[in-house]
Coordinates of C-alpha atoms in Angstrom, one line a residue:
Chain A
M1 CA 150.5 130.4 39.1
I2 CA 149.5 127.0 37.8
D3 CA 147.6 126.5 41.1
S4 CA 145.6 129.7 40.6
I5 CA 144.7 128.7 37.1
R6 CA 143.6 125.3 38.3
R7 CA 141.5 126.9 41.0
L8 CA 139.9 129.2 38.5
G9 CA 139.1 126.2 36.2
R10 CA 137.7 124.3 39.1
S11 CA 135.5 127.1 40.3
G12 CA 134.3 127.5 36.7
C13 CA 133.4 123.9 36.5
N14 CA 131.7 124.0 39.8
A15 CA 129.6 127.0 38.7
L16 CA 128.6 125.3 35.5
E17 CA 127.8 122.1 37.3
S18 CA 125.5 123.9 39.8
L19 CA 123.9 125.8 37.0
G20 CA 123.2 122.4 35.4
R21 CA 121.7 121.0 38.6
A22 CA 119.6 124.1 39.0
G23 CA 118.3 123.8 35.5
G24 CA 117.4 120.1 35.9
F25 CA 115.8 120.9 39.2
L26 CA 113.6 123.6 37.6
F27 CA 112.6 121.4 34.8
L28 CA 111.8 118.4 37.0
S29 CA 109.7 120.4 39.5
A30 CA 108.0 123.1 37.5
F31 CA 106.7 120.7 34.9
A32 CA 105.8 117.9 37.2
V33 CA 102.3 116.6 36.7
P34 CA 100.3 118.2 39.4
S35 CA 98.9 115.8 42.0
R36 CA 95.3 115.8 43.1
E37 CA 96.0 118.0 46.2
G38 CA 98.4 120.1 44.2
F39 CA 95.9 123.0 43.9
G40 CA 95.4 123.1 47.6
L41 CA 99.1 123.1 48.3
W42 CA 99.6 125.8 45.7
L43 CA 96.9 127.9 47.3
R44 CA 98.5 127.6 50.7
Q45 CA 101.8 128.8 49.3
M46 CA 100.0 131.6 47.5
H47 CA 99.0 132.7 51.0
F48 CA 102.5 132.5 52.3
V49 CA 104.4 134.1 49.5
G50 CA 101.7 136.3 48.1
V51 CA 99.1 137.5 50.6
L52 CA 101.7 137.9 53.4
S53 CA 104.0 140.0 51.1
L54 CA 101.1 142.3 50.3
A55 CA 101.6 144.7 53.2
I56 CA 105.2 145.4 52.5
V57 CA 104.8 145.7 48.8
L58 CA 101.7 148.0 49.0
V59 CA 103.2 150.3 51.6
S60 CA 106.5 150.6 49.6
G61 CA 104.4 151.3 46.4
L62 CA 102.6 154.1 48.1
F63 CA 105.8 155.8 49.4
I64 CA 107.6 155.4 46.1
G65 CA 104.6 156.9 44.2
M66 CA 104.5 159.8 46.6
V67 CA 108.2 160.5 46.4
L68 CA 108.2 160.2 42.7
A69 CA 105.4 162.8 42.5
L70 CA 107.1 165.1 44.9
Q71 CA 110.5 165.0 43.1
G72 CA 108.9 165.1 39.7
Y73 CA 106.7 168.1 40.5
T74 CA 109.6 170.3 41.7
I75 CA 111.4 169.7 38.4
L76 CA 108.5 169.8 36.1
V77 CA 107.1 173.0 37.6
E78 CA 110.3 174.8 36.6
F79 CA 109.5 174.2 33.0
G80 CA 105.8 174.8 33.5
A81 CA 105.2 171.2 32.6
E82 CA 103.5 170.0 35.8
Q83 CA 100.5 168.8 33.9
A84 CA 102.8 165.9 32.7
L85 CA 103.2 164.7 36.3
G86 CA 100.6 161.8 35.8
Q87 CA 102.4 160.6 32.7
M88 CA 105.8 160.7 34.4
V89 CA 104.6 158.8 37.6
A90 CA 102.7 156.2 35.6
L91 CA 105.4 155.5 33.1
S92 CA 108.2 155.3 35.6
L93 CA 106.2 152.9 37.8
L94 CA 104.8 150.7 35.1
R95 CA 108.0 150.3 33.1
E96 CA 110.7 150.3 35.8
L97 CA 110.0 150.8 39.4
A98 CA 107.1 148.5 40.1
P99 CA 108.6 145.4 38.5
V100 CA 112.1 146.0 39.9
V101 CA 111.2 147.2 43.4
A102 CA 108.5 144.6 43.9
A103 CA 110.9 141.9 42.9
L104 CA 113.6 143.1 45.3
L105 CA 111.1 143.2 48.1
F106 CA 109.8 139.8 47.2
A107 CA 113.3 138.4 47.2
G108 CA 113.8 139.7 50.7
R109 CA 110.4 138.9 52.1
A110 CA 109.3 135.7 50.4
G111 CA 112.5 134.4 48.8
S112 CA 114.6 134.2 51.9
A113 CA 111.7 132.5 53.7
L114 CA 111.4 129.9 51.0
T115 CA 115.1 129.1 51.2
A116 CA 115.1 128.9 55.0
E117 CA 111.9 126.7 55.0
I118 CA 113.1 124.2 52.4
G119 CA 116.6 124.2 53.9
L120 CA 115.3 123.4 57.3
M121 CA 113.1 120.6 55.9
K122 CA 116.2 119.2 54.3
A123 CA 118.3 119.6 57.5
T124 CA 115.7 117.8 59.6
E125 CA 115.5 114.9 57.0
Q126 CA 111.8 115.8 56.2
L127 CA 112.6 115.7 52.5
S128 CA 114.4 112.4 52.8
S129 CA 111.6 110.9 54.8
M130 CA 109.1 112.1 52.2
E131 CA 111.1 110.4 49.5
M132 CA 111.1 107.2 51.5
I133 CA 107.3 107.4 51.9
G134 CA 107.2 107.4 48.2
V135 CA 106.3 111.0 47.6
D136 CA 108.5 113.1 45.4
P137 CA 109.5 116.2 47.3
L138 CA 110.0 118.0 44.0
R139 CA 106.3 117.6 43.3
R140 CA 105.0 117.9 46.8
V141 CA 107.2 120.6 48.3
V142 CA 109.0 122.4 45.5
A143 CA 106.5 122.7 42.7
P144 CA 103.7 124.4 44.7
R145 CA 106.2 127.0 46.0
L146 CA 107.6 127.6 42.5
W147 CA 104.2 128.2 40.9
A148 CA 103.0 130.3 43.8
G149 CA 106.1 132.6 43.3
F150 CA 105.6 132.6 39.5
V151 CA 102.0 133.9 40.0
A152 CA 102.3 136.0 43.1
L153 CA 105.0 138.4 42.0
P154 CA 103.3 139.7 38.8
L155 CA 100.1 140.2 40.9
L156 CA 102.0 142.0 43.6
T157 CA 103.6 144.2 40.9
V158 CA 100.1 145.2 39.7
G159 CA 99.2 146.2 43.2
F160 CA 102.5 148.1 43.5
S161 CA 101.7 150.1 40.4
V162 CA 98.2 150.9 41.3
V163 CA 99.0 152.1 44.8
G164 CA 102.0 154.0 43.5
I165 CA 99.9 155.9 41.0
W166 CA 97.4 156.7 43.7
G167 CA 100.3 157.9 46.0
G168 CA 101.4 160.2 43.2
Y169 CA 97.9 161.5 42.9
L170 CA 97.8 162.2 46.7
V171 CA 101.0 164.2 46.6
G172 CA 100.7 165.8 43.1
V173 CA 97.0 166.7 43.2
E174 CA 95.7 166.6 46.7
W175 CA 98.7 168.1 48.5
L176 CA 100.6 170.2 45.9
G177 CA 97.4 171.3 44.2
G178 CA 98.1 170.1 40.6
F179 CA 95.1 169.9 38.2
E180 CA 93.3 166.6 38.7
G181 CA 92.1 166.5 35.1
S182 CA 95.6 166.7 33.6
Y183 CA 97.1 164.2 36.0
W184 CA 94.7 161.5 34.9
G185 CA 94.2 162.8 31.3
N186 CA 97.8 162.9 30.4
M187 CA 98.3 159.5 31.9
Q188 CA 95.5 158.1 29.8
S189 CA 96.7 159.6 26.6
S190 CA 100.4 158.6 27.0
V191 CA 100.3 155.1 28.6
E192 CA 100.1 152.4 25.9
F193 CA 98.6 149.1 27.2
L194 CA 100.9 146.7 25.3
E195 CA 104.0 148.9 25.2
D196 CA 104.0 150.0 28.9
V197 CA 101.7 147.8 30.9
G198 CA 102.5 144.7 28.9
N199 CA 106.3 145.1 28.9
G200 CA 106.2 145.9 32.6
M201 CA 104.3 142.7 33.2
I202 CA 106.7 140.6 31.1
K203 CA 109.6 142.0 33.2
S204 CA 107.8 141.1 36.3
M205 CA 107.1 137.5 35.1
V206 CA 110.7 137.1 34.2
F207 CA 111.8 138.3 37.7
A208 CA 109.2 136.1 39.3
V209 CA 110.7 133.0 37.6
V210 CA 114.3 134.0 38.4
V211 CA 113.7 135.0 42.0
T212 CA 111.6 132.0 43.0
W213 CA 113.9 129.6 41.2
I214 CA 116.9 131.0 43.0
A215 CA 115.2 130.9 46.4
V216 CA 113.8 127.4 46.1
F217 CA 116.9 125.9 44.5
Q218 CA 119.2 127.5 47.2
G219 CA 117.0 125.9 49.8
Y220 CA 117.0 122.5 48.1
D221 CA 120.7 122.4 47.3
L222 CA 122.2 123.8 50.6
I223 CA 124.5 122.0 53.0
P224 CA 122.1 121.0 55.8
T225 CA 123.8 122.7 58.7
S226 CA 122.9 126.0 60.5
E227 CA 125.8 127.7 58.7
G228 CA 124.7 126.3 55.4
I229 CA 121.1 127.6 55.9
S230 CA 122.3 131.1 56.8
R231 CA 124.6 131.2 53.8
A232 CA 122.0 130.0 51.5
T233 CA 119.5 132.5 52.7
T234 CA 122.0 135.3 52.2
R235 CA 122.8 134.0 48.7
T236 CA 119.2 134.0 47.8
V237 CA 118.8 137.7 48.5
V238 CA 122.2 138.6 47.0
Y239 CA 121.8 136.5 43.8
S240 CA 118.2 137.5 43.2
S241 CA 118.8 141.2 43.7
L242 CA 121.7 141.1 41.3
A243 CA 119.9 139.0 38.8
V244 CA 116.8 141.3 38.9
L245 CA 118.9 144.5 38.4
G246 CA 121.0 142.9 35.7
L247 CA 118.1 141.4 33.8
D248 CA 116.2 144.6 34.1
F249 CA 118.9 146.4 32.2
V250 CA 118.9 143.7 29.5
L251 CA 115.1 143.6 29.2
T252 CA 114.9 147.4 29.1
V253 CA 117.4 147.5 26.2
V254 CA 115.4 144.9 24.4
M255 CA 112.0 146.5 25.1
F256 CA 112.7 150.2 25.0
G257 CA 116.3 150.7 23.9
G258 CA 115.9 150.3 20.2
L259 CA 112.8 152.6 19.9
S260 CA 113.3 154.9 17.0
Chain B
M1 CA 110.5 82.4 46.7
S2 CA 110.1 82.8 50.4
D3 CA 113.6 81.5 50.9
T4 CA 115.3 84.0 48.7
P5 CA 116.7 87.0 50.6
F6 CA 114.6 90.2 50.5
V7 CA 117.5 92.5 49.9
V8 CA 120.8 91.6 48.3
V9 CA 123.7 94.0 48.3
E10 CA 126.5 93.0 45.8
G11 CA 129.9 94.5 45.6
L12 CA 128.8 97.9 46.7
H13 CA 131.3 100.7 46.2
F14 CA 130.6 104.3 47.3
S15 CA 132.6 107.3 48.0
R16 CA 132.0 110.9 49.1
G17 CA 134.4 113.2 47.4
E18 CA 137.8 111.8 48.1
T19 CA 136.7 109.6 51.0
E20 CA 136.0 106.0 50.1
I21 CA 133.1 104.8 52.3
F22 CA 132.4 101.3 50.9
R23 CA 134.9 99.1 49.2
G24 CA 132.9 96.1 48.0
V25 CA 130.2 95.4 50.6
D26 CA 128.1 92.2 50.2
L27 CA 125.1 91.6 52.3
Q28 CA 121.9 89.5 52.3
I29 CA 118.9 90.5 54.3
P30 CA 116.7 87.4 54.8
R31 CA 113.0 87.7 54.5
G32 CA 110.9 88.1 57.6
K33 CA 113.9 88.4 59.9
M34 CA 115.6 91.2 61.7
T35 CA 119.1 91.9 60.5
A36 CA 121.4 94.3 62.2
I37 CA 124.2 96.3 60.5
M38 CA 126.6 97.4 63.1
G39 CA 129.9 99.1 63.2
P40 CA 131.8 102.0 64.8
S41 CA 130.4 105.5 64.2
G42 CA 131.5 107.0 60.9
T43 CA 131.6 103.7 59.0
G44 CA 128.7 104.9 56.8
K45 CA 125.9 102.8 58.3
T46 CA 123.3 105.5 57.5
T47 CA 124.8 105.9 54.1
L48 CA 124.2 102.2 53.5
L49 CA 120.5 102.5 54.4
K50 CA 120.2 105.4 52.0
L51 CA 121.8 103.3 49.3
I52 CA 119.3 100.5 50.0
G53 CA 116.5 103.0 49.9
G54 CA 117.7 104.3 46.6
Q55 CA 118.4 107.8 47.8
L56 CA 122.1 107.7 46.9
Q57 CA 123.7 106.2 43.8
P58 CA 126.6 103.7 44.3
D59 CA 129.8 104.0 42.3
A60 CA 129.7 100.3 41.6
G61 CA 127.7 97.3 42.7
R62 CA 124.0 96.6 42.9
V63 CA 121.2 96.6 45.5
L64 CA 118.5 94.1 44.6
I65 CA 115.2 94.4 46.4
E66 CA 113.1 91.3 45.6
G67 CA 115.3 90.8 42.5
E68 CA 115.0 94.3 41.2
D69 CA 118.0 96.6 40.9
I70 CA 116.8 99.7 42.8
H71 CA 119.3 102.0 41.2
A72 CA 118.3 101.0 37.7
L73 CA 114.6 101.8 38.3
P74 CA 113.2 104.9 36.6
R75 CA 112.2 107.7 39.0
K76 CA 108.5 106.7 39.0
A77 CA 109.1 103.0 39.6
L78 CA 111.5 103.9 42.4
F79 CA 108.8 105.9 44.2
T80 CA 106.4 103.0 43.7
M81 CA 109.0 100.6 45.1
R82 CA 109.4 102.8 48.1
R83 CA 105.8 102.3 49.2
R84 CA 106.8 98.8 50.1
M85 CA 109.5 100.2 52.4
G86 CA 109.3 102.1 55.6
M87 CA 112.2 104.0 57.1
L88 CA 112.6 105.2 60.6
F89 CA 115.0 108.2 60.6
Q90 CA 117.3 108.9 63.5
S91 CA 115.7 112.3 64.0
G92 CA 112.2 110.9 63.4
A93 CA 111.9 113.4 60.5
L94 CA 108.2 114.1 61.3
F95 CA 106.7 116.9 59.1
S96 CA 106.8 119.8 61.4
D97 CA 103.8 121.6 60.0
L98 CA 101.4 118.6 60.5
S99 CA 100.0 117.2 63.7
V100 CA 100.8 113.7 65.0
F101 CA 97.6 112.4 63.5
E102 CA 98.2 114.0 60.1
N103 CA 101.8 112.8 60.0
V104 CA 100.7 109.2 60.4
A105 CA 97.8 109.8 57.9
F106 CA 100.2 111.3 55.3
P107 CA 101.2 108.1 53.6
L108 CA 97.6 106.9 53.5
R109 CA 96.3 110.1 52.1
V110 CA 98.9 110.3 49.3
H111 CA 98.9 106.7 48.3
T112 CA 95.3 105.5 48.8
D113 CA 91.8 106.7 48.1
L114 CA 90.4 105.4 51.4
P115 CA 87.4 107.3 52.9
E116 CA 88.2 109.6 55.8
A117 CA 86.5 107.3 58.4
M118 CA 88.8 104.5 57.4
V119 CA 91.9 106.7 57.4
R120 CA 91.0 107.7 60.9
D121 CA 90.6 104.1 62.0
L122 CA 93.9 103.1 60.5
V123 CA 95.8 106.0 62.0
L124 CA 94.3 105.3 65.4
M125 CA 95.2 101.7 65.2
K126 CA 98.8 102.5 64.3
L127 CA 99.0 105.1 67.1
E128 CA 97.6 102.6 69.5
A129 CA 100.3 100.1 68.5
V130 CA 102.9 102.6 69.6
G131 CA 100.9 103.7 72.6
L132 CA 100.4 107.3 71.5
R133 CA 96.7 107.3 70.6
G134 CA 96.2 110.0 73.2
A135 CA 98.9 112.3 71.6
R136 CA 97.2 112.5 68.2
D137 CA 96.5 116.2 68.4
L138 CA 100.0 117.3 69.5
M139 CA 102.4 118.9 67.1
P140 CA 105.8 117.3 66.5
A141 CA 107.5 120.2 68.4
E142 CA 105.6 119.2 71.6
L143 CA 106.8 115.6 71.6
S144 CA 109.8 114.2 73.5
G145 CA 112.6 112.4 71.6
G146 CA 111.2 109.0 72.4
M147 CA 107.7 109.9 71.5
T148 CA 108.9 111.5 68.2
R149 CA 110.5 108.2 67.3
R150 CA 107.4 106.2 68.1
V151 CA 105.2 108.5 66.0
A152 CA 107.7 108.1 63.2
L153 CA 107.5 104.3 63.6
A154 CA 103.7 104.5 63.4
R155 CA 104.1 106.5 60.2
A156 CA 106.6 104.1 58.8
I157 CA 104.2 101.2 59.2
A158 CA 101.1 103.1 58.1
L159 CA 101.1 101.5 54.7
D160 CA 102.0 98.0 56.0
P161 CA 105.4 97.9 54.3
Q162 CA 107.3 94.6 53.8
L163 CA 110.7 96.1 54.7
I164 CA 111.5 98.6 57.5
L165 CA 114.9 100.3 57.7
Y166 CA 115.7 101.6 61.2
D167 CA 118.4 104.2 61.4
E168 CA 119.9 104.2 64.9
P169 CA 116.6 103.7 66.7
F170 CA 118.1 103.6 70.2
V171 CA 120.5 106.6 70.0
G172 CA 120.0 109.2 72.7
Q173 CA 117.1 107.6 74.5
D174 CA 116.7 107.4 78.3
P175 CA 116.6 103.8 79.6
I176 CA 112.8 103.7 79.8
S177 CA 112.1 104.9 76.3
M178 CA 115.0 102.7 75.1
G179 CA 113.3 99.7 76.6
V180 CA 110.0 100.8 75.2
L181 CA 111.5 101.0 71.7
V182 CA 113.3 97.7 71.9
Q183 CA 110.1 95.9 72.9
L184 CA 108.0 97.8 70.3
I185 CA 110.3 97.1 67.4
K186 CA 110.5 93.4 68.4
R187 CA 106.8 93.0 68.9
L188 CA 105.9 94.9 65.7
N189 CA 108.3 92.8 63.7
E190 CA 106.9 89.5 65.0
A191 CA 103.3 90.6 64.7
L192 CA 103.6 91.9 61.1
G193 CA 106.2 89.5 59.8
L194 CA 108.3 92.3 58.5
T195 CA 111.8 92.2 57.1
S196 CA 113.8 94.6 59.1
V197 CA 117.2 96.2 58.9
V198 CA 118.5 97.8 62.1
V199 CA 121.5 100.1 61.8
S200 CA 122.9 100.7 65.3
H201 CA 125.9 100.7 67.5
D202 CA 124.0 100.0 70.7
I203 CA 125.3 96.4 71.0
K204 CA 123.3 95.1 73.9
E205 CA 119.9 96.3 72.8
T206 CA 120.4 95.4 69.2
L207 CA 121.9 91.9 69.8
S208 CA 118.9 91.1 72.1
I209 CA 116.4 91.5 69.3
V210 CA 118.0 90.6 65.9
D211 CA 118.4 87.3 64.2
Y212 CA 121.6 88.1 62.2
V213 CA 124.3 90.6 62.4
Y214 CA 126.7 92.2 59.9
V215 CA 129.6 94.2 61.4
I216 CA 131.0 96.8 59.0
S217 CA 134.3 98.5 59.4
D218 CA 136.7 100.3 57.0
G219 CA 134.3 100.0 54.1
E220 CA 134.0 96.2 54.3
V221 CA 132.0 93.5 56.0
M222 CA 134.3 92.6 58.9
A223 CA 132.2 89.8 60.3
H224 CA 128.8 88.4 60.2
G225 CA 126.8 85.7 62.0
T226 CA 124.1 85.2 64.6
P227 CA 124.4 87.3 67.8
K228 CA 125.6 84.2 69.7
S229 CA 128.4 83.4 67.3
L230 CA 129.6 87.1 67.3
D231 CA 129.7 87.1 71.1
V232 CA 132.4 84.3 71.1
D233 CA 134.1 85.5 67.9
Q234 CA 137.9 85.4 68.4
D235 CA 138.8 88.1 65.7
P236 CA 140.4 90.9 67.8
R237 CA 138.6 93.6 65.8
V238 CA 135.2 92.0 66.4
R239 CA 136.0 91.4 70.1
Q240 CA 136.9 95.1 70.5
F241 CA 133.6 96.2 69.0
V242 CA 131.3 93.7 70.6
H243 CA 132.8 94.1 74.0
G244 CA 133.4 97.8 73.8
E245 CA 137.1 97.9 74.5
P246 CA 138.5 101.5 74.2
D247 CA 141.7 100.6 72.4
G248 CA 142.7 97.8 70.2
P249 CA 142.9 97.2 66.4
V250 CA 140.6 100.2 66.0
P251 CA 142.9 102.9 67.4
F252 CA 141.8 105.4 70.0
H253 CA 143.7 108.2 68.2
Y254 CA 142.6 109.8 65.0
P255 CA 145.5 109.6 62.5
A256 CA 148.0 112.4 63.3
K257 CA 151.6 113.2 63.0
E258 CA 154.0 112.1 65.7
Y259 CA 152.9 113.5 69.1
F260 CA 156.3 114.9 70.2
S261 CA 157.1 116.8 67.1
D262 CA 153.5 118.1 67.0
I263 CA 153.8 119.6 70.5
L264 CA 157.2 121.2 69.6
D265 CA 155.8 122.6 66.4
T266 CA 154.9 126.2 67.2
G267 CA 152.6 126.6 64.3
V268 CA 154.7 129.4 62.8
S269 CA 155.9 128.3 59.4
S270 CA 159.5 129.1 58.9

């Protein structure tokens, strides 16, 4: 009994301690003064985490938009409200689906790769040797990856929304024969820029920080063995998915919950 | 000034979790000489190098490098201090996304504003010194173990450091590349007037090149002296290590409960 209380206390302390380490780590690396070649390093990482995630994010966006239109149409048509299809597709994507699904895909595609890459650099002593050369790995390795993630995910989310709305148009208008004018017209009159697009972007920026932070920290903090790397990669995907879904609920309550 | 030791380690205590690794280690690394730190595996020799390089914080004690306490330096000054040190890692630790040439050029590029032509000349000179000028376009994955270590050596001396820390430079090498490395380290050290610390348990190779030896065991300095004086040391623990006797004061067996009762124990708790 006493033992289990002690274990509980210890695991609580450990969790707090690693949260503290993660916070210090984020502070030291994200706000490090960029070096001269920092921009080039950042651009390279933008390619790895952003451009290379483009395919999976855009294809998923297209399918989600198409499914959304198909499901929405069959329900809306029962009430003779199929002209609201554009509004429905656009609002679901902008407010919810694009930020959340893009972040989940990003965690799986880019986050796990970041963890594994940094973890392997740690396991092969590349981070240590960089320190001994007199280069701070937080600035040289971590900071460009963090900032690439911070910027890439919101951009990917925009792409996701655009392609999704186009996918909805393909199904709702081109295939099912809805009226094109009402698809776009209803969308234009109901989507508010700040309220919907803006809030969706804020969500996406929050997710970008959280997912990239988790991924990079898990890589930096792991135990440098093959088992350690595999565990950390798994943790990255699990923690970021849970964090994204949990935070999404909180943010939705704050942004849209209290509307009266 | 030139007589004062380059590195002074005073009363160093360090533990990992529950395990105490160092219990008051005192060392002096003389300037311009090669000093070996030896001891059985698992005595924390690599840890000692990381403490000297400021990568780990000791629980107590100090490491002075040219009179400056390396663990009291702020982060920025620490990184400046490290430009005067080179470290050769056991695995080489080359940057796997950069070619051999770029690996050696890395310290020059980040710490100097030299024009590209001069960087090229310097890199080729360092690679020539380790005999790998022809391998400049290879990637680290294409190198053998011995070549990796030589490239890492070229990178460690790229900024002409005053102090080089060698972590197990001879481990896992075939006889030829072992001989190459021994000669290389000795020649480089004499030519550049470096202060070197070699951590190793390859007795023969290490004793053949160093000027002074510290033997560490059980978290303390067990013996120190010139290679010659260690060779005739009468302390049974030193004799066992220097002459490679399998059993002696350092037991062959890892601590365990009594053999007979362990065998009879079925593993099922009653």
